[in-house]
PDB file of C-alpha atoms in Angstrom:
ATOM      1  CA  UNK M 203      17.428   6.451   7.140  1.00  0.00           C
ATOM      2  CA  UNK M 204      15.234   3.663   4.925  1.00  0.00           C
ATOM      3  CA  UNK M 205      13.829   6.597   2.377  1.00  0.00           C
ATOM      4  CA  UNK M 206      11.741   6.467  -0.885  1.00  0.00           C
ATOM      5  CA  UNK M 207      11.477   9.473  -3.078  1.00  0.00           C
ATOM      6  CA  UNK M 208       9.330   9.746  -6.666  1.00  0.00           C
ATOM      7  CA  UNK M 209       9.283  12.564  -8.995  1.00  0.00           C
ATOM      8  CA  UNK M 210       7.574  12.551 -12.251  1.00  0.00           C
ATOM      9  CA  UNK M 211       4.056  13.162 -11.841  1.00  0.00           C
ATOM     10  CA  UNK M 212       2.361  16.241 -13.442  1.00  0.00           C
ATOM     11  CA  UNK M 213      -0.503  17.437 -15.923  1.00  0.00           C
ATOM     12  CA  UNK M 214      -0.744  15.162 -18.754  1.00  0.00           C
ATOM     13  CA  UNK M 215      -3.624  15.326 -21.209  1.00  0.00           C
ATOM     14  CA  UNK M 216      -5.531  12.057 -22.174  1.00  0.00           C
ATOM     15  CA  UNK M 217      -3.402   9.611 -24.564  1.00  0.00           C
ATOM     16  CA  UNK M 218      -0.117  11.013 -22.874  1.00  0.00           C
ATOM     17  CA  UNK M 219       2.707   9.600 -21.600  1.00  0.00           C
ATOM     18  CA  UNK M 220       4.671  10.192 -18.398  1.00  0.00           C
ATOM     19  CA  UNK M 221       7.445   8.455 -16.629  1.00  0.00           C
ATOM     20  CA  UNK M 222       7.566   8.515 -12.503  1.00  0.00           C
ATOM     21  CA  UNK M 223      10.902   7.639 -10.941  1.00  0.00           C
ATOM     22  CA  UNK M 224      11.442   6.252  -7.231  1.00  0.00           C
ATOM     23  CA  UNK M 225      15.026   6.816  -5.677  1.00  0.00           C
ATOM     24  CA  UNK M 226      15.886   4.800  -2.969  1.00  0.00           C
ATOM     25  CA  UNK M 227      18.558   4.907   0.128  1.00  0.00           C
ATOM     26  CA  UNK M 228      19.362   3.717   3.094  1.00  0.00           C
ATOM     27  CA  UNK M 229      18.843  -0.305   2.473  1.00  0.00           C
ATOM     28  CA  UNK M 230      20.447  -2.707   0.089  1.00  0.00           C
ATOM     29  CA  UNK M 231      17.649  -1.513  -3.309  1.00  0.00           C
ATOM     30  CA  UNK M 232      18.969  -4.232  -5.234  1.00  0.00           C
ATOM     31  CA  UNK M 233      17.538  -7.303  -2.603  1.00  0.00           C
ATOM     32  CA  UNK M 234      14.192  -5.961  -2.455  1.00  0.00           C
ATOM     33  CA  UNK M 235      11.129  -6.139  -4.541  1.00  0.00           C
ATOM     34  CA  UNK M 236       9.263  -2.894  -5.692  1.00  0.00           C
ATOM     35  CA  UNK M 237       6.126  -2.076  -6.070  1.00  0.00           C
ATOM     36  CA  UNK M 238       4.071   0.761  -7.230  1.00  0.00           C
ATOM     37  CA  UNK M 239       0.550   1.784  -5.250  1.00  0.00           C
ATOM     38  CA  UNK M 240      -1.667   4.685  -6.309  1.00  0.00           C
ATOM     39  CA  UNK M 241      -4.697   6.440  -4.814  1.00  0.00           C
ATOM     40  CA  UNK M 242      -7.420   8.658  -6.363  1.00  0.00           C
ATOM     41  CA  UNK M 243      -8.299  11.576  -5.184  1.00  0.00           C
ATOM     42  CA  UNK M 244     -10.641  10.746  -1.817  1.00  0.00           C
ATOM     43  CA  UNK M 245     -10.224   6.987  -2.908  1.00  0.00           C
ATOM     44  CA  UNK M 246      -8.534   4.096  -1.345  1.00  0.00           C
ATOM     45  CA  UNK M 247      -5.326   2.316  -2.502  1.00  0.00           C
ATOM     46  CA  UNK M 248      -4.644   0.561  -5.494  1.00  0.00           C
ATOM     47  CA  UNK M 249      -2.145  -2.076  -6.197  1.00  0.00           C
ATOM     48  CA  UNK M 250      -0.511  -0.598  -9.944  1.00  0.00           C
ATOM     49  CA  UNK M 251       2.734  -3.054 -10.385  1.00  0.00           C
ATOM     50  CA  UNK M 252       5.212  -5.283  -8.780  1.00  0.00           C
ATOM     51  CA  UNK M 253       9.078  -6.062  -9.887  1.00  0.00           C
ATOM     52  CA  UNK M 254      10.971  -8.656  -8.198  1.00  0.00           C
ATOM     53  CA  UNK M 255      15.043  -7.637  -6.906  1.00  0.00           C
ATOM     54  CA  UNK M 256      16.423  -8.787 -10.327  1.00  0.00           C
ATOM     55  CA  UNK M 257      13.676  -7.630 -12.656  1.00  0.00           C
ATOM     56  CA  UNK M 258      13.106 -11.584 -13.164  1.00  0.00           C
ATOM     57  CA  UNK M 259       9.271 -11.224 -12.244  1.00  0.00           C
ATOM     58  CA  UNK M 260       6.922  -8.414 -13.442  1.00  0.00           C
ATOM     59  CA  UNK M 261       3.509  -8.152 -12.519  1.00  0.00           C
ATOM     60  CA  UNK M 262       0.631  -5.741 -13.663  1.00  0.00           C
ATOM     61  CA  UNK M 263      -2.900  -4.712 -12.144  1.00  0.00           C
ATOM     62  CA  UNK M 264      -5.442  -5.449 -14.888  1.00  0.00           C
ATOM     63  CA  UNK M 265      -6.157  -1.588 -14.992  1.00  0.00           C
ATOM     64  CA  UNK M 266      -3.116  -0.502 -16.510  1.00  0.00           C
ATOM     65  CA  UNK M 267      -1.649  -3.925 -18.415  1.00  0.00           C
ATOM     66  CA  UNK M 268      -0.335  -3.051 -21.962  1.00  0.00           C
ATOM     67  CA  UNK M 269      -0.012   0.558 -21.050  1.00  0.00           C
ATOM     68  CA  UNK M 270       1.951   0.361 -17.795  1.00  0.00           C
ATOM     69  CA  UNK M 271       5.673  -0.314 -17.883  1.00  0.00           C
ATOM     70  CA  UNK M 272       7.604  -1.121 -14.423  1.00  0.00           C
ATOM     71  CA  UNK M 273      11.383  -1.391 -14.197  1.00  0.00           C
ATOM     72  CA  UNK M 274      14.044  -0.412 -11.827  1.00  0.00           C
ATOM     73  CA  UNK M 275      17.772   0.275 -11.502  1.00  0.00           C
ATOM     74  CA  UNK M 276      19.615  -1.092  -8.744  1.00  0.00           C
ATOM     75  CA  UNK M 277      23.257   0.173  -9.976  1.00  0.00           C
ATOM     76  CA  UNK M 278      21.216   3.436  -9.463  1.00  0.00           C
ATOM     77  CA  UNK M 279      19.021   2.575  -6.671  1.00  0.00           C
ATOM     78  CA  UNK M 280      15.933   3.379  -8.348  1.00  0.00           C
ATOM     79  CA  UNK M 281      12.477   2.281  -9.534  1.00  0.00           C
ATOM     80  CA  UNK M 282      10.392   3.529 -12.851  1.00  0.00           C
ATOM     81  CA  UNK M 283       6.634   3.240 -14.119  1.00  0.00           C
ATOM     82  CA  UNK M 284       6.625   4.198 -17.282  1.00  0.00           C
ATOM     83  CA  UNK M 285       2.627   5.091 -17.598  1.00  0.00           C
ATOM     84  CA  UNK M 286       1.443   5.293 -21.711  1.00  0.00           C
ATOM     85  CA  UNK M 287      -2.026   6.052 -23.120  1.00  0.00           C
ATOM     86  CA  UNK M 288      -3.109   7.611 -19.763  1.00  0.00           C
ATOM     87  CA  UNK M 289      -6.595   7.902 -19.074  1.00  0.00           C
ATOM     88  CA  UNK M 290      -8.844  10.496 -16.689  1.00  0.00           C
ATOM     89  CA  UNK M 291      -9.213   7.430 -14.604  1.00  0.00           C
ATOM     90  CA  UNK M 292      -5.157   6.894 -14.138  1.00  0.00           C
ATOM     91  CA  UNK M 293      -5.641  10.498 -12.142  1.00  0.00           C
ATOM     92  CA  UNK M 294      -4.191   9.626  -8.613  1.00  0.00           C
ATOM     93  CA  UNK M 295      -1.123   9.963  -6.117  1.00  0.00           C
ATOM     94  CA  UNK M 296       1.359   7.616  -6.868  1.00  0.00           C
ATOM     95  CA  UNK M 297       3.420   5.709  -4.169  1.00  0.00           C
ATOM     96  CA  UNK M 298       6.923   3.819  -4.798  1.00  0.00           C
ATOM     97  CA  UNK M 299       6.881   1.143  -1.928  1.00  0.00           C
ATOM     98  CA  UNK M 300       9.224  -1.462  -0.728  1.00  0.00           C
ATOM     99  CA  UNK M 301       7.882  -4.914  -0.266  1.00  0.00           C
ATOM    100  CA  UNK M 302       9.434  -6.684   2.343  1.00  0.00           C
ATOM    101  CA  UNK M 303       9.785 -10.403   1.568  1.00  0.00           C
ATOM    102  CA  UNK M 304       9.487 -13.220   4.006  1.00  0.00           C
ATOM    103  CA  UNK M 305       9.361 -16.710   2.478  1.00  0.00           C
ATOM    104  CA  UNK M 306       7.134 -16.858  -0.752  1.00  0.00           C
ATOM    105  CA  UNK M 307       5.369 -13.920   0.480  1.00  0.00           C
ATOM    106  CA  UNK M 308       5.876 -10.397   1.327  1.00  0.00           C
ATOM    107  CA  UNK M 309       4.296  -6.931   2.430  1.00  0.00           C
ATOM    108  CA  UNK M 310       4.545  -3.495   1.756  1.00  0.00           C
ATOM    109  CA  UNK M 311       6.979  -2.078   4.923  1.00  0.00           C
ATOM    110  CA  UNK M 312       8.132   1.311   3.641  1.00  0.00           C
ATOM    111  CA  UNK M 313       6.581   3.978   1.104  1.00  0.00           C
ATOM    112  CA  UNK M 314       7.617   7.066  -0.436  1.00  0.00           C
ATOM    113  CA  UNK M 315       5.766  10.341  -0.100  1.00  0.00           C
ATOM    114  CA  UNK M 316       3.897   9.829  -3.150  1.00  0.00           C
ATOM    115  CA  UNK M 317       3.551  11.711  -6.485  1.00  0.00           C
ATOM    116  CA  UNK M 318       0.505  13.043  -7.903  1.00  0.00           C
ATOM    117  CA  UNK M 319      -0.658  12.218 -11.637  1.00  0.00           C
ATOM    118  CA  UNK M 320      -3.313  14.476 -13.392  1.00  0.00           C
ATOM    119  CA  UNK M 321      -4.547  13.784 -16.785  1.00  0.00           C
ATOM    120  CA  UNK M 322      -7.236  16.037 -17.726  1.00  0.00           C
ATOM    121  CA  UNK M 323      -7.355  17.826 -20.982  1.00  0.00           C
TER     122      UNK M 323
ATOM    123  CA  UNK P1128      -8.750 -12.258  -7.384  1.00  0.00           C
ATOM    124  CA  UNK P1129      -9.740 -11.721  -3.460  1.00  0.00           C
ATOM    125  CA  UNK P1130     -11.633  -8.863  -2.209  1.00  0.00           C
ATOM    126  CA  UNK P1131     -11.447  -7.345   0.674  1.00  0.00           C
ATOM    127  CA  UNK P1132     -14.068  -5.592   2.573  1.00  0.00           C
ATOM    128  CA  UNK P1133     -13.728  -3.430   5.807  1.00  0.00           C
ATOM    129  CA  UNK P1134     -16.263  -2.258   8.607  1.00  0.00           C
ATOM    130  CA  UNK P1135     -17.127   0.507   9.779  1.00  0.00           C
ATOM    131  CA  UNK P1136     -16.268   2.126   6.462  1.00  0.00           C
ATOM    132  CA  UNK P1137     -16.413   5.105   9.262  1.00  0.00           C
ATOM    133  CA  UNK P1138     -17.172   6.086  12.579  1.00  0.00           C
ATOM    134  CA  UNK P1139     -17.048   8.589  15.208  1.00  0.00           C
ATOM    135  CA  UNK P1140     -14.994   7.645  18.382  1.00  0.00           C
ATOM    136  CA  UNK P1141     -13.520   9.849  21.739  1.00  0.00           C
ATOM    137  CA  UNK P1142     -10.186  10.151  22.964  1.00  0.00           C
ATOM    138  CA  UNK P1143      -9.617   6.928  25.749  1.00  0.00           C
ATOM    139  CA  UNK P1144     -12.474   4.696  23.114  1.00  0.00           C
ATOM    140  CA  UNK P1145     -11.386   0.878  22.608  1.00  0.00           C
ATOM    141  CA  UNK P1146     -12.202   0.899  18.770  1.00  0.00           C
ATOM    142  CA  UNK P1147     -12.260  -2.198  16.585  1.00  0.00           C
ATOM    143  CA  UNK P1148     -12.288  -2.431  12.583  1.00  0.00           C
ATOM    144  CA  UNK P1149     -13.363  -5.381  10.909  1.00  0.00           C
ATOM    145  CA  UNK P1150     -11.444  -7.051   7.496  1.00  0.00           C
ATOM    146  CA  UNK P1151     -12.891  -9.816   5.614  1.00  0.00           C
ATOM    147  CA  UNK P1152     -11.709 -11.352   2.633  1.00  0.00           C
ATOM    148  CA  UNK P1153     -13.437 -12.985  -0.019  1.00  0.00           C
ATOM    149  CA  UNK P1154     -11.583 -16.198   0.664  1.00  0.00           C
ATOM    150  CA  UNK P1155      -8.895 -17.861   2.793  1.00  0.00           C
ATOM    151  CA  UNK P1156      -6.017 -15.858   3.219  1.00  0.00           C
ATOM    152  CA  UNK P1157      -4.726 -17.764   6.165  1.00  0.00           C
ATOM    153  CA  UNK P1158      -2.498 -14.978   8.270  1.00  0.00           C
ATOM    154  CA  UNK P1159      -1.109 -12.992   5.090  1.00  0.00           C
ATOM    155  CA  UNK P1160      -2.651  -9.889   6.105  1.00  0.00           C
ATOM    156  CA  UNK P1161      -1.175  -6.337   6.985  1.00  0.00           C
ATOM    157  CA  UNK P1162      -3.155  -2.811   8.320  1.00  0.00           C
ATOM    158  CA  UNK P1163      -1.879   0.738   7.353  1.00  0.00           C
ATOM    159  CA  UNK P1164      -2.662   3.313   9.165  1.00  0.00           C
ATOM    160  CA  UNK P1165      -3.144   6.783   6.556  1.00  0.00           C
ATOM    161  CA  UNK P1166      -3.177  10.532   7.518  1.00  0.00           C
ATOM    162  CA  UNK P1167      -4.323  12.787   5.407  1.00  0.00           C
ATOM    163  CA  UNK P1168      -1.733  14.013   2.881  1.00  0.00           C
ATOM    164  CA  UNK P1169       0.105  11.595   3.772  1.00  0.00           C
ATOM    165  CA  UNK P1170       1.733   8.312   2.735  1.00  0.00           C
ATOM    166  CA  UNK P1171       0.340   5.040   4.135  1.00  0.00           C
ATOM    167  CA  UNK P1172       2.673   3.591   6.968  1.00  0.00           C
ATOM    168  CA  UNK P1173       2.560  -0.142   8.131  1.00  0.00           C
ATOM    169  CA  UNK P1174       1.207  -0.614  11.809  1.00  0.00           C
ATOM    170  CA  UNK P1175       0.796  -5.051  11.448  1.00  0.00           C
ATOM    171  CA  UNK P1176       1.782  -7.645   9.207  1.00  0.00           C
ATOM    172  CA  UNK P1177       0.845 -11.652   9.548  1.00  0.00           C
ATOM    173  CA  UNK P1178      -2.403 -10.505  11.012  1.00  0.00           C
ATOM    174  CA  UNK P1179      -1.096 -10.112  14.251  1.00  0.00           C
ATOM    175  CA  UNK P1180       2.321  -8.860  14.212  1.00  0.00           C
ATOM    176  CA  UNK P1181       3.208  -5.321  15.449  1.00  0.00           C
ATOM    177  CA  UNK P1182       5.407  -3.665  13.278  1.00  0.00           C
ATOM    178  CA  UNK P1183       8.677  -2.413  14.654  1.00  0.00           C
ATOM    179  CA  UNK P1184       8.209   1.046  16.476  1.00  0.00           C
ATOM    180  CA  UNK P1185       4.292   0.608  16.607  1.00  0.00           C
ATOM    181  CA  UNK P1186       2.328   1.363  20.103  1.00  0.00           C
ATOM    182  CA  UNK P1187       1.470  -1.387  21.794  1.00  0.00           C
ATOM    183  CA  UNK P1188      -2.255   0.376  22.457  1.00  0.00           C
ATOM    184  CA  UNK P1189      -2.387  -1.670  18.584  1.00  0.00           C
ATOM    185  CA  UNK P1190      -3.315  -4.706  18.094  1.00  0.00           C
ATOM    186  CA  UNK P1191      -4.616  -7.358  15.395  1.00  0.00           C
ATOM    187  CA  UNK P1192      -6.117 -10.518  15.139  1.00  0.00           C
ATOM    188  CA  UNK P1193      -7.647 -13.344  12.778  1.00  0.00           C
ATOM    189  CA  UNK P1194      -7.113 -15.957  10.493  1.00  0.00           C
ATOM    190  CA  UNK P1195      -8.552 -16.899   7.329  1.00  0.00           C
ATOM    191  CA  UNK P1196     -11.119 -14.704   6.394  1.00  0.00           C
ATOM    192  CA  UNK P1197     -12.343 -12.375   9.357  1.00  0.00           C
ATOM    193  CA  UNK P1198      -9.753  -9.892  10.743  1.00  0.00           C
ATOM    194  CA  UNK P1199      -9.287  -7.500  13.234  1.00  0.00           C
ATOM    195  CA  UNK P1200      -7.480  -4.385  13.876  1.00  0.00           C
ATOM    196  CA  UNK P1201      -8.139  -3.329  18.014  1.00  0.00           C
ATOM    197  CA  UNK P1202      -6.715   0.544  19.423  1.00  0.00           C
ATOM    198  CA  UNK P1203      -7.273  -0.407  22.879  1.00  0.00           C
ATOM    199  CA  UNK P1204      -7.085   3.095  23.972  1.00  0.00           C
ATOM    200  CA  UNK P1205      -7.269   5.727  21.003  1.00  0.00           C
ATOM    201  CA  UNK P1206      -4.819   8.712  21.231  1.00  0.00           C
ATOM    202  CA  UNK P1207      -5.385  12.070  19.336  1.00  0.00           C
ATOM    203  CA  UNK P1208      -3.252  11.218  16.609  1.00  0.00           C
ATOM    204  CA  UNK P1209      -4.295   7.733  16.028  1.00  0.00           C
ATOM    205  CA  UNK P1210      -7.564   9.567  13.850  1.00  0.00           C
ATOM    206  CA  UNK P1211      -6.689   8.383  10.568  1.00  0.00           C
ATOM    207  CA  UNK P1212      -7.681   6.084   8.218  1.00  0.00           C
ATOM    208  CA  UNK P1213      -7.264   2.347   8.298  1.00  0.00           C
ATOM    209  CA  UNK P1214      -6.534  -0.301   5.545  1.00  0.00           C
ATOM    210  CA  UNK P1215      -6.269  -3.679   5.180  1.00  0.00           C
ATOM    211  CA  UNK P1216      -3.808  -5.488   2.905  1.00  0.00           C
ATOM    212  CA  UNK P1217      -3.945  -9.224   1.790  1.00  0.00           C
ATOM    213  CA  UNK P1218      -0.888 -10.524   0.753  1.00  0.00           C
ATOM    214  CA  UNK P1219      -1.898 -14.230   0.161  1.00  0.00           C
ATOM    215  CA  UNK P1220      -2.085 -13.245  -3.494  1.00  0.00           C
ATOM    216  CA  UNK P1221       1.618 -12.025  -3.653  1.00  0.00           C
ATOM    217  CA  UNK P1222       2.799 -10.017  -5.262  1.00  0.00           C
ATOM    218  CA  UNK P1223      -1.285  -9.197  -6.454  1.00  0.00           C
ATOM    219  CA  UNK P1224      -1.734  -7.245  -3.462  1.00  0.00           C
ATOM    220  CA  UNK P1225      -5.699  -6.148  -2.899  1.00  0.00           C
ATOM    221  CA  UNK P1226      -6.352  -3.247  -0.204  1.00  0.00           C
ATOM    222  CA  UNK P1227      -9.494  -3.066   1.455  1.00  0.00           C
ATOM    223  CA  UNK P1228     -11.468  -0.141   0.977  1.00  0.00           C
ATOM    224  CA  UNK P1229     -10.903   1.882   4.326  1.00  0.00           C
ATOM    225  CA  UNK P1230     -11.996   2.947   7.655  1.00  0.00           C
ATOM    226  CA  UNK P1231     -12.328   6.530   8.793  1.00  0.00           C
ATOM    227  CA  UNK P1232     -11.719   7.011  12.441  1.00  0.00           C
ATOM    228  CA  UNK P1233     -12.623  10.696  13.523  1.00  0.00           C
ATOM    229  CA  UNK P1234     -13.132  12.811  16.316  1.00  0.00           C
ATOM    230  CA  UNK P1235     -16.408  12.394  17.568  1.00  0.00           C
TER     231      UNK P1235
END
Protein backbone atom coordinates (compact mmCIF):
# COMPACT_ATOMS: atom_id res chain seq x y z
CA UNK A 1 0.00 0.00 0.00
CA UNK A 2 1.30 3.66 -1.55
CA UNK A 3 1.51 5.33 2.23
CA UNK A 4 2.83 8.73 3.53
CA UNK A 5 3.40 9.27 7.18
CA UNK A 6 4.80 12.78 8.98
CA UNK A 7 5.66 13.26 12.50
CA UNK A 8 7.15 16.31 13.89
CA UNK A 9 4.64 18.82 14.43
CA UNK A 10 3.92 20.21 17.96
CA UNK A 11 3.79 23.50 20.18
CA UNK A 12 6.51 25.74 19.28
CA UNK A 13 6.67 29.31 20.55
CA UNK A 14 7.34 32.23 18.04
CA UNK A 15 11.13 32.35 16.70
CA UNK A 16 11.29 28.42 17.15
CA UNK A 17 12.38 25.84 15.22
CA UNK A 18 10.89 22.44 14.37
CA UNK A 19 11.68 19.73 11.95
CA UNK A 20 8.60 17.52 10.31
CA UNK A 21 9.60 14.23 8.74
CA UNK A 22 7.53 12.26 5.94
CA UNK A 23 8.23 8.39 5.67
CA UNK A 24 7.30 6.84 2.69
CA UNK A 25 6.45 3.05 1.41
CA UNK A 26 5.03 1.20 -0.92
CA UNK A 27 6.46 3.01 -4.32
CA UNK A 28 9.94 3.54 -5.60
CA UNK A 29 10.54 7.25 -3.01
CA UNK A 30 13.61 7.86 -4.76
CA UNK A 31 11.76 8.51 -8.57
CA UNK A 32 9.31 10.82 -7.27
CA UNK A 33 9.19 14.44 -6.45
CA UNK A 34 7.98 15.69 -2.94
CA UNK A 35 6.22 18.24 -1.91
CA UNK A 36 5.03 19.76 1.24
CA UNK A 37 1.20 21.36 1.51
CA UNK A 38 -0.17 22.95 4.68
CA UNK A 39 -3.59 24.21 5.80
CA UNK A 40 -4.67 26.64 8.57
CA UNK A 41 -6.98 25.98 10.78
CA UNK A 42 -10.61 26.41 8.75
CA UNK A 43 -8.37 27.62 5.75
CA UNK A 44 -7.68 26.21 2.40
CA UNK A 45 -4.41 24.64 1.12
CA UNK A 46 -1.20 26.07 0.71
CA UNK A 47 1.58 25.08 -1.51
CA UNK A 48 4.90 25.25 1.30
CA UNK A 49 7.86 23.47 -0.90
CA UNK A 50 8.76 21.21 -3.69
CA UNK A 51 12.05 18.82 -4.11
CA UNK A 52 12.66 17.10 -7.24
CA UNK A 53 13.70 12.83 -7.01
CA UNK A 54 17.44 13.75 -6.72
CA UNK A 55 17.27 16.87 -4.60
CA UNK A 56 18.57 18.65 -7.98
CA UNK A 57 15.56 21.23 -7.86
CA UNK A 58 14.25 23.02 -4.71
CA UNK A 59 11.51 25.27 -4.71
CA UNK A 60 9.98 27.57 -1.92
CA UNK A 61 6.49 29.42 -1.46
CA UNK A 62 7.34 33.09 -0.90
CA UNK A 63 5.80 32.71 2.69
CA UNK A 64 8.35 30.70 4.17
CA UNK A 65 11.71 31.37 1.77
CA UNK A 66 14.88 31.87 3.96
CA UNK A 67 13.24 30.18 6.86
CA UNK A 68 11.96 26.97 5.27
CA UNK A 69 14.36 24.15 4.54
CA UNK A 70 13.10 21.02 2.31
CA UNK A 71 15.17 17.88 1.81
CA UNK A 72 14.59 14.24 1.63
CA UNK A 73 16.26 10.84 1.96
CA UNK A 74 15.65 8.29 -0.49
CA UNK A 75 18.28 5.59 1.02
CA UNK A 76 15.70 6.14 3.87
CA UNK A 77 12.59 6.75 2.04
CA UNK A 78 11.85 9.92 3.58
CA UNK A 79 11.11 13.64 3.21
CA UNK A 80 12.05 16.70 5.79
CA UNK A 81 10.95 20.50 6.20
CA UNK A 82 13.04 21.87 8.37
CA UNK A 83 10.71 25.06 9.48
CA UNK A 84 13.09 28.07 11.39
CA UNK A 85 11.94 31.43 12.80
CA UNK A 86 8.28 30.20 12.90
CA UNK A 87 5.68 32.62 13.03
CA UNK A 88 1.77 32.57 14.52
CA UNK A 89 0.94 32.62 10.89
CA UNK A 90 3.07 29.20 10.04
CA UNK A 91 0.15 27.63 12.53
CA UNK A 92 -1.42 24.88 10.23
CA UNK A 93 -1.66 21.01 9.39
CA UNK A 94 1.06 19.98 7.45
CA UNK A 95 0.79 17.42 4.53
CA UNK A 96 3.87 15.37 2.91
CA UNK A 97 2.50 14.66 -0.70
CA UNK A 98 3.75 12.82 -3.66
CA UNK A 99 3.71 14.60 -6.94
CA UNK A 100 3.18 12.47 -9.68
CA UNK A 101 5.13 13.56 -12.77
CA UNK A 102 3.99 13.32 -16.33
CA UNK A 103 6.17 15.12 -18.88
CA UNK A 104 7.39 18.63 -17.60
CA UNK A 105 4.53 18.67 -15.35
CA UNK A 106 3.07 16.89 -12.51
CA UNK A 107 0.25 16.70 -9.73
CA UNK A 108 -0.17 15.93 -6.33
CA UNK A 109 -1.63 11.95 -6.43
CA UNK A 110 -1.06 10.76 -2.87
CA UNK A 111 -0.85 12.61 0.66
CA UNK A 112 -0.06 11.73 4.07
CA UNK A 113 -2.40 12.20 6.99
CA UNK A 114 -1.00 15.42 7.85
CA UNK A 115 0.74 16.90 10.94
CA UNK A 116 -0.34 19.76 12.86
CA UNK A 117 2.08 22.83 13.68
CA UNK A 118 1.19 25.30 16.57
CA UNK A 119 3.27 28.22 17.37
CA UNK A 120 1.74 30.31 19.93
CA UNK A 121 3.58 31.58 22.89
CA UNK B 1 1.89 33.79 -10.04
CA UNK B 2 -1.82 32.47 -11.11
CA UNK B 3 -4.74 32.62 -8.93
CA UNK B 4 -7.30 30.60 -8.73
CA UNK B 5 -10.78 31.32 -7.80
CA UNK B 6 -13.72 28.82 -7.16
CA UNK B 7 -17.66 29.16 -7.13
CA UNK B 8 -19.91 28.54 -5.05
CA UNK B 9 -17.41 29.09 -2.25
CA UNK B 10 -20.55 27.00 -0.68
CA UNK B 11 -23.80 25.67 -1.10
CA UNK B 12 -26.51 23.57 0.10
CA UNK B 13 -27.44 20.52 -2.14
CA UNK B 14 -29.84 17.03 -1.56
CA UNK B 15 -28.95 13.59 -1.93
CA UNK B 16 -29.73 12.56 -6.03
CA UNK B 17 -28.67 16.84 -6.87
CA UNK B 18 -26.46 17.21 -10.19
CA UNK B 19 -24.03 19.83 -8.57
CA UNK B 20 -21.44 21.81 -10.50
CA UNK B 21 -18.34 23.93 -9.08
CA UNK B 22 -16.77 26.44 -11.04
CA UNK B 23 -12.56 27.05 -11.25
CA UNK B 24 -11.09 29.93 -12.94
CA UNK B 25 -7.68 30.88 -13.17
CA UNK B 26 -6.14 34.08 -13.51
CA UNK B 27 -4.59 33.07 -16.79
CA UNK B 28 -4.15 30.22 -19.29
CA UNK B 29 -3.45 27.12 -17.76
CA UNK B 30 -4.35 25.07 -20.76
CA UNK B 31 -5.55 21.43 -19.17
CA UNK B 32 -2.96 21.38 -16.12
CA UNK B 33 -5.59 21.31 -13.64
CA UNK B 34 -6.52 18.71 -10.82
CA UNK B 35 -9.77 18.72 -8.06
CA UNK B 36 -9.42 17.22 -4.49
CA UNK B 37 -12.05 16.26 -2.85
CA UNK B 38 -11.43 17.06 1.40
CA UNK B 39 -13.35 15.60 4.43
CA UNK B 40 -13.11 17.02 7.40
CA UNK B 41 -10.10 15.86 9.44
CA UNK B 42 -8.97 14.54 6.79
CA UNK B 43 -6.22 14.60 4.15
CA UNK B 44 -7.06 15.90 0.66
CA UNK B 45 -7.41 12.93 -1.92
CA UNK B 46 -7.19 13.42 -5.79
CA UNK B 47 -10.61 12.79 -7.67
CA UNK B 48 -9.18 14.48 -11.55
CA UNK B 49 -6.10 15.50 -13.04
CA UNK B 50 -5.64 17.16 -16.80
CA UNK B 51 -8.97 18.77 -16.21
CA UNK B 52 -10.80 15.95 -17.23
CA UNK B 53 -9.21 12.84 -16.22
CA UNK B 54 -10.75 10.55 -13.53
CA UNK B 55 -8.36 9.41 -11.23
CA UNK B 56 -7.93 5.70 -10.78
CA UNK B 57 -10.66 4.24 -8.35
CA UNK B 58 -12.86 7.50 -8.64
CA UNK B 59 -16.87 7.13 -9.30
CA UNK B 60 -17.78 7.70 -12.46
CA UNK B 61 -20.97 9.94 -10.97
CA UNK B 62 -17.47 12.57 -11.25
CA UNK B 63 -16.68 14.38 -13.78
CA UNK B 64 -14.54 17.52 -15.04
CA UNK B 65 -14.22 19.72 -17.75
CA UNK B 66 -12.42 22.92 -19.30
CA UNK B 67 -9.57 24.34 -20.77
CA UNK B 68 -7.69 27.38 -20.28
CA UNK B 69 -9.14 29.37 -17.79
CA UNK B 70 -12.82 28.25 -16.82
CA UNK B 71 -13.16 24.77 -15.24
CA UNK B 72 -15.53 22.49 -14.09
CA UNK B 73 -15.96 19.85 -11.59
CA UNK B 74 -19.81 18.01 -12.29
CA UNK B 75 -21.27 15.10 -9.39
CA UNK B 76 -23.92 14.05 -11.64
CA UNK B 77 -25.73 12.41 -8.90
CA UNK B 78 -24.41 13.37 -5.28
CA UNK B 79 -24.12 10.46 -2.76
CA UNK B 80 -24.06 10.99 1.10
CA UNK B 81 -20.50 10.86 1.35
CA UNK B 82 -19.57 12.93 -1.55
CA UNK B 83 -20.36 16.23 1.15
CA UNK B 84 -17.00 17.50 1.37
CA UNK B 85 -15.07 20.12 0.28
CA UNK B 86 -13.72 20.73 -3.18
CA UNK B 87 -10.38 22.23 -4.50
CA UNK B 88 -8.90 23.10 -7.44
CA UNK B 89 -5.20 22.72 -8.27
CA UNK B 90 -3.26 24.39 -11.21
CA UNK B 91 -0.32 22.75 -12.11
CA UNK B 92 0.71 24.87 -15.20
CA UNK B 93 3.07 26.62 -12.80
CA UNK B 94 4.92 23.34 -11.78
CA UNK B 95 6.19 22.66 -9.34
CA UNK B 96 4.50 26.39 -7.94
CA UNK B 97 1.36 24.72 -7.36
CA UNK B 98 -1.67 27.39 -6.42
CA UNK B 99 -5.00 25.79 -4.85
CA UNK B 100 -8.11 27.47 -5.23
CA UNK B 101 -9.79 28.55 -2.28
CA UNK B 102 -12.64 25.85 -1.83
CA UNK B 103 -16.13 24.77 -2.17
CA UNK B 104 -18.30 23.51 0.64
CA UNK B 105 -20.87 21.03 -0.43
CA UNK B 106 -23.36 20.24 2.52
CA UNK B 107 -26.43 18.68 3.33
CA UNK B 108 -29.12 20.84 2.58
Amino acid sequence: EVQLVESGGGLVKPGGSLRLSCAASGFTFSSYSMNWVRQAPGKGLEWVSSISSSSSYIYYADSVKGRFTISRDNAKNSLYLQMNSLRAEDTAVYYCARVYDYGARGWVDIWGQGTMVTVSS
Amino acid sequence: AIRMTQSPSSFSASTGDRVTITCRASQGISSYLAWYQQKPGKAPKLLIYAASTLQSGVPSRFSGSGSGTDFTLTISCLQSEDFATYYCQQYYSYPLFTFGPGTKVDIK
